[in-house]
Each structure stands twice: as C-alpha cells, then as structure tokens.
C-alpha positions as MATLAB code, in Angstrom:
seq = 'XXXXXXXXXXXXXXXXXXXXXXXXXXXXXXXXXXXXXXXXXXXXXXXXXXXXXXXXXXXXX';
ca = [
     108.411   36.175  128.208;
     107.878   32.428  128.286;
     107.408   32.423  132.046;
     104.103   30.767  132.945;
     103.267   33.520  135.457;
     103.748   36.161  132.757;
     101.442   34.265  130.414;
      98.799   33.852  133.113;
      98.929   37.556  133.988;
      98.701   38.541  130.329;
      95.642   36.346  129.831;
      94.080   37.695  133.024;
      94.616   41.351  132.069;
      93.021   40.734  128.673;
      90.010   39.104  130.294;
      90.724   35.706  128.761;
      90.179   32.426  130.611;
      93.283   30.712  131.976;
      93.565   26.991  131.288;
      96.631   25.333  132.811;
      96.775   22.812  129.976;
      97.125   25.616  127.404;
     100.165   27.248  129.039;
     102.775   24.850  127.507;
     101.243   25.341  124.045;
     101.375   29.127  124.420;
     105.002   28.862  125.571;
     105.901   26.854  122.448;
     104.163   29.384  120.198;
     106.002   32.281  121.864;
     109.289   30.399  121.496;
     108.641   29.892  117.771;
     107.784   33.567  117.278;
     110.966   34.604  119.111;
     113.059   32.317  116.893;
     111.552   33.891  113.777;
     112.277   37.378  115.111;
     115.941   36.538  115.718;
     116.544   35.943  112.016;
     115.056   39.344  111.224;
     117.432   40.971  113.718;
     120.369   39.273  112.015;
     119.145   40.169  108.492;
     116.938   43.288  108.816;
     116.700   43.868  105.037;
     115.673   40.301  104.296;
     112.158   41.230  103.164;
     113.226   44.171  101.010;
     114.962   41.992   98.402;
     112.982   40.140   95.751;
     113.911   36.463   95.584;
     115.074   35.050   92.272;
     112.775   32.412   90.848;
     113.870   30.101   88.061;
     111.070   28.300   86.257;
     111.688   25.177   84.252;
     109.443   25.416   81.168;
     109.125   21.647   81.029;
     107.341   21.671   84.407;
     104.664   24.087   83.163;
     103.250   21.657   80.601;
];
C-alpha cells in the first residue's frame, strides 16, 4: 500500500492533484496508520474495556 505508484493511482482516480513532493509524506502517514492497526489486530477488545483512572485529590486543589 505504501508503493508510490499505488498512491499516485489512488490520487488520480479520486480526481486529486498529484504532487511528487507529497508522496513521501503520504507514505509516512499510511505507515503510521498501519502500525496503529496492527495493535488492534493483536488486541481486538482493547477499546471495549474502560481504563482505570486514579485521581490524586491533592492535584485537584
């Protein structure tokens, strides 16, 4: 998915302008999104659990 030709074709099919200087930035964004998705594959129920929050009353003053 991070192939520059794939990105160019995707932009073309959506009618968006293709700027060569933007391709590396788009590749980095896609890489970051893929990394975030991997953790959800490893822990699919991650969002269904409520995190425990401990509040120090001294900090609320």
